[in-house]
Amino acid sequence: MTSPPPRPLRADAKRNCDRLIAAAKSEFAERGASASLEDIAERARVGIGTLYRHFPTRDDLIAKVLASGTETIVARGRELLGHARPGEALVIWLRELVDHQTTYRGLTAALAQGYIADNGTQLCASCDLITQAGQALLSRAQATGEIRPDSEVRELILTAHSAAWIAENTEDPAAVDRLLGILFDGLRVVRPSRKRA
Amino acid sequence: MTSPPPRPLRADAKRNCDRLIAAAKSEFAERGASASLEDIAERARVGIGTLYRHFPTRDDLIAKVLASGTETIVARGRELLGHARPGEALVIWLRELVDHQTTYRGLTAALAQGYIADNGTQLCASCDLITQAGQALLSRAQATGEIRPDSEVRELILTAHSAAWIAENTEDPAAVDRLLGILFDGLRVVRPSRKRA
DNA sequence: ACCTGAACACCGTTCAAGT
DNA sequence: ACCTGAACACCGTTCAAGT
């Protein structure tokens, strides 16, 4: 499960790699996660072949660019395990997960592929870590009876995923919150009764 | 609001148009909604220019290919207005809407664009019709107090949309049903209390 | 060991020439 | 009025040649 030994790169290779990541970050931010790889290489002032050498697949590049964000959301999960109200902690974390999945336009499509394909790519490894963080929060919330006992982590991830997808495809930012509101209501075991129309 | 006068095509043009639609149908089914336009033209044994003449935009082609499906779901909406239980009718219709949005792989991306861009394309017109059908069902269900009074059609469509997106990106067919289950629970005003874990 | 960029493949889109 | 397909632009990916 531990990642394979990342043996040290030659100094110039390391430098190129860093430049590629920085360039990709900018390019993804400006043009979305399906930005042109050639443009990224050019921006990094590096041959296109070098990009392919370091990142055989677009997903590998995306994973590296997202690495720190992944660490953050996973760490946040650990943090929220200490939250007084487990159900609320889960909901808070899911909202932040949506933000993460929304870092760049077109990201959800890439992530979705990462989930289903389960190719040995780095992106899948990141997804696994996130799933585990979610599982911990879910178990705790279920133990207190706040969240449906029959719900699975997979659902939570899908939930966040679909909200993120909406965020990508809507201009209305409130839409995401409304969708999440519905979803969270659906996940809860006991809901306050509501006034009739 | 009525579509512009579709003045009669020359016989050969009409024939080519039909062949293009048939070819697109097959190609979309096999390779998804982003299938190569050139392949479609070739399959229809027509020059690529002819395709562009009839369908200046991919969305126009998609709209035509989906036309009968759109009619079906809209008609189904009218039909379900006669259903004894309005809330259930809404839910049934939404499930069928997901099926419609799921006709071809990669369709939700195209439809989403249709919703936000609101370019004058035929696809947007279809989306509008569907939205209206949903509105009618929603109003009726809200009037009986079964569905949240504060929910909007837009939410319903987004709901179905996100479920359809999940369907596209998951191999597990049960995932869609589970997501829809959560969503529908969230939409309902009164929910049966559930056993604790 | 690593980098480079020309070369190839593929797709979308336009438009001048044809009927 | 409509069709055709060559031509152009653009992007992804590989690989032989270079350091």
PDB file of C-alpha atoms in Angstrom, chain A:
ATOM      1  CA  MET A   1       0.000   0.000   0.000  1.00  0.00           C
ATOM      2  CA  THR A   2       2.973   2.332   0.557  1.00  0.00           C
ATOM      3  CA  SER A   3       3.992   4.136  -2.597  1.00  0.00           C
ATOM      4  CA  PRO A   4       7.007   2.685  -4.445  1.00  0.00           C
ATOM      5  CA  PRO A   5      10.446   4.124  -3.587  1.00  0.00           C
ATOM      6  CA  PRO A   6      10.668   7.561  -5.235  1.00  0.00           C
ATOM      7  CA  ARG A   7      14.367   7.382  -5.940  1.00  0.00           C
ATOM      8  CA  PRO A   8      16.124  10.730  -6.222  1.00  0.00           C
ATOM      9  CA  LEU A   9      16.022  12.578  -9.525  1.00  0.00           C
ATOM     10  CA  ARG A  10      18.956  14.230 -11.168  1.00  0.00           C
ATOM     11  CA  ALA A  11      19.021  17.902 -10.282  1.00  0.00           C
ATOM     12  CA  ASP A  12      17.863  19.155 -13.683  1.00  0.00           C
ATOM     13  CA  ALA A  13      15.154  16.519 -13.882  1.00  0.00           C
ATOM     14  CA  LYS A  14      13.850  17.529 -10.472  1.00  0.00           C
ATOM     15  CA  ARG A  15      13.827  21.161 -11.553  1.00  0.00           C
ATOM     16  CA  ASN A  16      11.924  20.359 -14.738  1.00  0.00           C
ATOM     17  CA  CYS A  17       9.437  18.303 -12.806  1.00  0.00           C
ATOM     18  CA  ASP A  18       8.741  21.165 -10.437  1.00  0.00           C
ATOM     19  CA  ARG A  19       8.348  23.612 -13.278  1.00  0.00           C
ATOM     20  CA  LEU A  20       5.885  21.272 -14.952  1.00  0.00           C
ATOM     21  CA  ILE A  21       3.781  21.038 -11.832  1.00  0.00           C
ATOM     22  CA  ALA A  22       3.764  24.798 -11.405  1.00  0.00           C
ATOM     23  CA  ALA A  23       2.874  25.313 -15.047  1.00  0.00           C
ATOM     24  CA  ALA A  24       0.115  22.715 -14.862  1.00  0.00           C
ATOM     25  CA  LYS A  25      -1.282  24.396 -11.778  1.00  0.00           C
ATOM     26  CA  SER A  26      -1.558  27.717 -13.610  1.00  0.00           C
ATOM     27  CA  GLU A  27      -2.873  26.170 -16.782  1.00  0.00           C
ATOM     28  CA  PHE A  28      -5.488  24.072 -14.983  1.00  0.00           C
ATOM     29  CA  ALA A  29      -6.605  27.154 -13.100  1.00  0.00           C
ATOM     30  CA  GLU A  30      -7.003  29.136 -16.287  1.00  0.00           C
ATOM     31  CA  ARG A  31      -8.317  26.538 -18.706  1.00  0.00           C
ATOM     32  CA  GLY A  32      -9.590  23.687 -16.567  1.00  0.00           C
ATOM     33  CA  ALA A  33      -8.311  20.191 -15.904  1.00  0.00           C
ATOM     34  CA  SER A  34      -8.313  19.258 -19.574  1.00  0.00           C
ATOM     35  CA  ALA A  35      -5.927  22.021 -20.536  1.00  0.00           C
ATOM     36  CA  SER A  36      -3.566  21.304 -23.403  1.00  0.00           C
ATOM     37  CA  LEU A  37      -0.523  19.287 -22.332  1.00  0.00           C
ATOM     38  CA  GLU A  38       1.552  20.977 -24.980  1.00  0.00           C
ATOM     39  CA  ASP A  39       0.690  24.368 -23.545  1.00  0.00           C
ATOM     40  CA  ILE A  40       1.751  23.166 -20.128  1.00  0.00           C
ATOM     41  CA  ALA A  41       5.087  21.934 -21.459  1.00  0.00           C
ATOM     42  CA  GLU A  42       5.631  25.184 -23.290  1.00  0.00           C
ATOM     43  CA  ARG A  43       4.773  27.213 -20.218  1.00  0.00           C
ATOM     44  CA  ALA A  44       7.302  25.200 -18.246  1.00  0.00           C
ATOM     45  CA  ARG A  45       9.827  25.801 -21.062  1.00  0.00           C
ATOM     46  CA  VAL A  46      10.308  22.096 -21.451  1.00  0.00           C
ATOM     47  CA  GLY A  47       9.970  19.684 -24.341  1.00  0.00           C
ATOM     48  CA  ILE A  48       6.700  17.829 -24.577  1.00  0.00           C
ATOM     49  CA  GLY A  49       8.628  14.574 -24.294  1.00  0.00           C
ATOM     50  CA  THR A  50       9.852  15.609 -20.873  1.00  0.00           C
ATOM     51  CA  LEU A  51       6.330  16.051 -19.684  1.00  0.00           C
ATOM     52  CA  TYR A  52       5.464  12.549 -20.834  1.00  0.00           C
ATOM     53  CA  ARG A  53       8.575  11.149 -19.197  1.00  0.00           C
ATOM     54  CA  HIS A  54       7.592  12.521 -15.808  1.00  0.00           C
ATOM     55  CA  PHE A  55       3.865  12.075 -16.161  1.00  0.00           C
ATOM     56  CA  PRO A  56       2.998   9.208 -18.489  1.00  0.00           C
ATOM     57  CA  THR A  57      -0.639   9.990 -17.988  1.00  0.00           C
ATOM     58  CA  ARG A  58      -2.668  13.140 -17.517  1.00  0.00           C
ATOM     59  CA  ASP A  59      -4.038  11.639 -14.315  1.00  0.00           C
ATOM     60  CA  ASP A  60      -0.545  11.364 -12.885  1.00  0.00           C
ATOM     61  CA  LEU A  61      -0.029  15.048 -13.485  1.00  0.00           C
ATOM     62  CA  ILE A  62      -3.381  15.941 -11.964  1.00  0.00           C
ATOM     63  CA  ALA A  63      -2.624  13.813  -8.919  1.00  0.00           C
ATOM     64  CA  LYS A  64       0.660  15.602  -8.313  1.00  0.00           C
ATOM     65  CA  VAL A  65      -0.911  19.013  -8.764  1.00  0.00           C
ATOM     66  CA  LEU A  66      -3.644  18.086  -6.307  1.00  0.00           C
ATOM     67  CA  ALA A  67      -1.329  16.387  -3.824  1.00  0.00           C
ATOM     68  CA  SER A  68      -1.287  19.098  -1.179  1.00  0.00           C
ATOM     69  CA  GLY A  69      -5.037  19.584  -1.453  1.00  0.00           C
ATOM     70  CA  THR A  70      -5.525  15.879  -0.916  1.00  0.00           C
ATOM     71  CA  GLU A  71      -3.347  15.952   2.171  1.00  0.00           C
ATOM     72  CA  THR A  72      -5.320  18.888   3.499  1.00  0.00           C
ATOM     73  CA  ILE A  73      -8.725  17.269   3.175  1.00  0.00           C
ATOM     74  CA  VAL A  74      -7.465  14.024   4.686  1.00  0.00           C
ATOM     75  CA  ALA A  75      -5.905  15.886   7.601  1.00  0.00           C
ATOM     76  CA  ARG A  76      -9.147  17.806   8.034  1.00  0.00           C
ATOM     77  CA  GLY A  77     -10.912  14.487   8.341  1.00  0.00           C
ATOM     78  CA  ARG A  78      -8.666  13.439  11.211  1.00  0.00           C
ATOM     79  CA  GLU A  79      -9.216  16.805  12.851  1.00  0.00           C
ATOM     80  CA  LEU A  80     -12.993  16.561  12.624  1.00  0.00           C
ATOM     81  CA  LEU A  81     -12.941  13.203  14.374  1.00  0.00           C
ATOM     82  CA  GLY A  82     -12.525  15.301  17.491  1.00  0.00           C
ATOM     83  CA  HIS A  83     -15.613  17.379  16.773  1.00  0.00           C
ATOM     84  CA  ALA A  84     -18.286  17.257  19.473  1.00  0.00           C
ATOM     85  CA  ARG A  85     -21.129  16.444  17.074  1.00  0.00           C
ATOM     86  CA  PRO A  86     -20.195  13.582  14.741  1.00  0.00           C
ATOM     87  CA  GLY A  87     -23.068  14.086  12.327  1.00  0.00           C
ATOM     88  CA  GLU A  88     -22.279  17.731  11.870  1.00  0.00           C
ATOM     89  CA  ALA A  89     -18.595  16.913  11.494  1.00  0.00           C
ATOM     90  CA  LEU A  90     -19.411  14.597   8.617  1.00  0.00           C
ATOM     91  CA  VAL A  91     -21.482  17.246   6.888  1.00  0.00           C
ATOM     92  CA  ILE A  92     -18.790  19.885   7.331  1.00  0.00           C
ATOM     93  CA  TRP A  93     -16.191  17.574   5.891  1.00  0.00           C
ATOM     94  CA  LEU A  94     -18.356  16.712   2.891  1.00  0.00           C
ATOM     95  CA  ARG A  95     -18.812  20.369   2.084  1.00  0.00           C
ATOM     96  CA  GLU A  96     -15.069  20.851   2.151  1.00  0.00           C
ATOM     97  CA  LEU A  97     -14.617  17.773   0.023  1.00  0.00           C
ATOM     98  CA  VAL A  98     -16.803  19.385  -2.611  1.00  0.00           C
ATOM     99  CA  ASP A  99     -14.542  22.426  -2.540  1.00  0.00           C
ATOM    100  CA  HIS A 100     -11.575  20.179  -3.093  1.00  0.00           C
ATOM    101  CA  GLN A 101     -13.181  18.366  -6.009  1.00  0.00           C
ATOM    102  CA  THR A 102     -13.970  21.745  -7.430  1.00  0.00           C
ATOM    103  CA  THR A 103     -10.450  23.142  -7.448  1.00  0.00           C
ATOM    104  CA  TYR A 104     -10.384  23.160 -11.218  1.00  0.00           C
ATOM    105  CA  ARG A 105     -13.060  23.049 -13.846  1.00  0.00           C
ATOM    106  CA  GLY A 106     -13.468  19.608 -15.384  1.00  0.00           C
ATOM    107  CA  LEU A 107     -11.888  17.930 -12.418  1.00  0.00           C
ATOM    108  CA  THR A 108     -14.813  15.713 -11.480  1.00  0.00           C
ATOM    109  CA  ALA A 109     -14.672  13.882 -14.785  1.00  0.00           C
ATOM    110  CA  ALA A 110     -11.044  13.006 -14.156  1.00  0.00           C
ATOM    111  CA  LEU A 111     -11.716  11.994 -10.571  1.00  0.00           C
ATOM    112  CA  ALA A 112     -14.667   9.862 -11.567  1.00  0.00           C
ATOM    113  CA  GLN A 113     -12.479   7.952 -13.968  1.00  0.00           C
ATOM    114  CA  GLY A 114     -10.003   7.516 -11.136  1.00  0.00           C
ATOM    115  CA  TYR A 115     -12.672   5.926  -9.000  1.00  0.00           C
ATOM    116  CA  ILE A 116     -14.045   3.450 -11.469  1.00  0.00           C
ATOM    117  CA  ALA A 117     -11.002   2.549 -13.542  1.00  0.00           C
ATOM    118  CA  ASP A 118      -8.894   1.841 -10.471  1.00  0.00           C
ATOM    119  CA  ASN A 119      -5.855   1.872 -12.713  1.00  0.00           C
ATOM    120  CA  GLY A 120      -2.707   1.946 -10.625  1.00  0.00           C
ATOM    121  CA  THR A 121      -2.431   5.702 -11.024  1.00  0.00           C
ATOM    122  CA  GLN A 122      -1.510   8.079  -8.236  1.00  0.00           C
ATOM    123  CA  LEU A 123      -4.910   9.712  -8.497  1.00  0.00           C
ATOM    124  CA  CYS A 124      -6.619   6.506  -7.378  1.00  0.00           C
ATOM    125  CA  ALA A 125      -4.322   6.293  -4.389  1.00  0.00           C
ATOM    126  CA  SER A 126      -5.407   9.797  -3.405  1.00  0.00           C
ATOM    127  CA  CYS A 127      -9.051   8.850  -3.801  1.00  0.00           C
ATOM    128  CA  ASP A 128      -8.520   5.881  -1.536  1.00  0.00           C
ATOM    129  CA  LEU A 129      -7.056   8.048   1.205  1.00  0.00           C
ATOM    130  CA  ILE A 130     -10.009  10.382   0.998  1.00  0.00           C
ATOM    131  CA  THR A 131     -12.442   7.495   1.107  1.00  0.00           C
ATOM    132  CA  GLN A 132     -10.806   6.196   4.249  1.00  0.00           C
ATOM    133  CA  ALA A 133     -11.082   9.589   5.924  1.00  0.00           C
ATOM    134  CA  GLY A 134     -14.769   9.661   5.032  1.00  0.00           C
ATOM    135  CA  GLN A 135     -15.281   6.174   6.378  1.00  0.00           C
ATOM    136  CA  ALA A 136     -13.933   7.138   9.782  1.00  0.00           C
ATOM    137  CA  LEU A 137     -16.251  10.124  10.016  1.00  0.00           C
ATOM    138  CA  LEU A 138     -19.224   8.100   8.818  1.00  0.00           C
ATOM    139  CA  SER A 139     -18.712   5.264  11.302  1.00  0.00           C
ATOM    140  CA  ARG A 140     -18.578   7.733  14.159  1.00  0.00           C
ATOM    141  CA  ALA A 141     -21.730   9.511  12.997  1.00  0.00           C
ATOM    142  CA  GLN A 142     -23.587   6.247  12.556  1.00  0.00           C
ATOM    143  CA  ALA A 143     -22.563   5.100  16.034  1.00  0.00           C
ATOM    144  CA  THR A 144     -24.378   8.069  17.543  1.00  0.00           C
ATOM    145  CA  GLY A 145     -27.437   7.323  15.434  1.00  0.00           C
ATOM    146  CA  GLU A 146     -27.409  10.660  13.624  1.00  0.00           C
ATOM    147  CA  ILE A 147     -26.779   9.220  10.197  1.00  0.00           C
ATOM    148  CA  ARG A 148     -28.552   6.374   8.422  1.00  0.00           C
ATOM    149  CA  PRO A 149     -27.085   3.107   9.548  1.00  0.00           C
ATOM    150  CA  ASP A 150     -27.490   1.705   6.055  1.00  0.00           C
ATOM    151  CA  SER A 151     -25.473   4.347   4.216  1.00  0.00           C
ATOM    152  CA  GLU A 152     -22.042   3.585   2.819  1.00  0.00           C
ATOM    153  CA  VAL A 153     -18.947   5.679   2.246  1.00  0.00           C
ATOM    154  CA  ARG A 154     -19.371   5.119  -1.429  1.00  0.00           C
ATOM    155  CA  GLU A 155     -22.662   7.003  -1.206  1.00  0.00           C
ATOM    156  CA  LEU A 156     -21.078   9.892   0.603  1.00  0.00           C
ATOM    157  CA  ILE A 157     -18.376  10.195  -2.001  1.00  0.00           C
ATOM    158  CA  LEU A 158     -20.896   9.982  -4.817  1.00  0.00           C
ATOM    159  CA  THR A 159     -22.964  12.565  -3.046  1.00  0.00           C
ATOM    160  CA  ALA A 160     -20.104  15.012  -2.842  1.00  0.00           C
ATOM    161  CA  HIS A 161     -19.119  14.112  -6.360  1.00  0.00           C
ATOM    162  CA  SER A 162     -22.465  14.894  -7.864  1.00  0.00           C
ATOM    163  CA  ALA A 163     -22.628  18.183  -5.996  1.00  0.00           C
ATOM    164  CA  ALA A 164     -19.177  19.050  -7.327  1.00  0.00           C
ATOM    165  CA  TRP A 165     -20.306  18.191 -10.808  1.00  0.00           C
ATOM    166  CA  ILE A 166     -23.254  20.538 -10.411  1.00  0.00           C
ATOM    167  CA  ALA A 167     -20.863  23.232  -9.225  1.00  0.00           C
ATOM    168  CA  GLU A 168     -18.836  22.798 -12.401  1.00  0.00           C
ATOM    169  CA  ASN A 169     -21.850  23.048 -14.611  1.00  0.00           C
ATOM    170  CA  THR A 170     -23.836  25.826 -13.023  1.00  0.00           C
ATOM    171  CA  GLU A 171     -23.221  29.478 -12.637  1.00  0.00           C
ATOM    172  CA  ASP A 172     -25.532  29.660  -9.666  1.00  0.00           C
ATOM    173  CA  PRO A 173     -23.414  28.935  -6.572  1.00  0.00           C
ATOM    174  CA  ALA A 174     -26.538  28.538  -4.432  1.00  0.00           C
ATOM    175  CA  ALA A 175     -27.490  25.472  -6.475  1.00  0.00           C
ATOM    176  CA  VAL A 176     -24.741  23.433  -4.871  1.00  0.00           C
ATOM    177  CA  ASP A 177     -25.789  24.390  -1.374  1.00  0.00           C
ATOM    178  CA  ARG A 178     -29.390  23.521  -2.079  1.00  0.00           C
ATOM    179  CA  LEU A 179     -28.439  20.147  -3.484  1.00  0.00           C
ATOM    180  CA  LEU A 180     -26.207  19.448  -0.519  1.00  0.00           C
ATOM    181  CA  GLY A 181     -29.003  20.504   1.797  1.00  0.00           C
ATOM    182  CA  ILE A 182     -31.324  17.956   0.260  1.00  0.00           C
ATOM    183  CA  LEU A 183     -28.685  15.285   0.366  1.00  0.00           C
ATOM    184  CA  PHE A 184     -27.847  15.889   3.989  1.00  0.00           C
ATOM    185  CA  ASP A 185     -31.483  15.802   4.932  1.00  0.00           C
ATOM    186  CA  GLY A 186     -31.724  12.496   3.168  1.00  0.00           C
ATOM    187  CA  LEU A 187     -28.745  11.132   5.035  1.00  0.00           C
ATOM    188  CA  ARG A 188     -29.990  12.054   8.470  1.00  0.00           C
ATOM    189  CA  VAL A 189     -31.966   9.599  10.551  1.00  0.00           C
ATOM    190  CA  VAL A 190     -34.167  12.030  12.404  1.00  0.00           C
ATOM    191  CA  ARG A 191     -35.281  15.240  10.828  1.00  0.00           C
ATOM    192  CA  PRO A 192     -37.149  18.129  12.386  1.00  0.00           C
ATOM    193  CA  SER A 193     -40.712  18.126  11.103  1.00  0.00           C
ATOM    194  CA  ARG A 194     -41.421  20.883   8.650  1.00  0.00           C
ATOM    195  CA  LYS A 195     -44.338  23.230   8.206  1.00  0.00           C
ATOM    196  CA  ARG A 196     -46.815  22.364   5.540  1.00  0.00           C
ATOM    197  CA  ALA A 197     -47.175  24.639   2.516  1.00  0.00           C
TER     198      ALA A 197
END
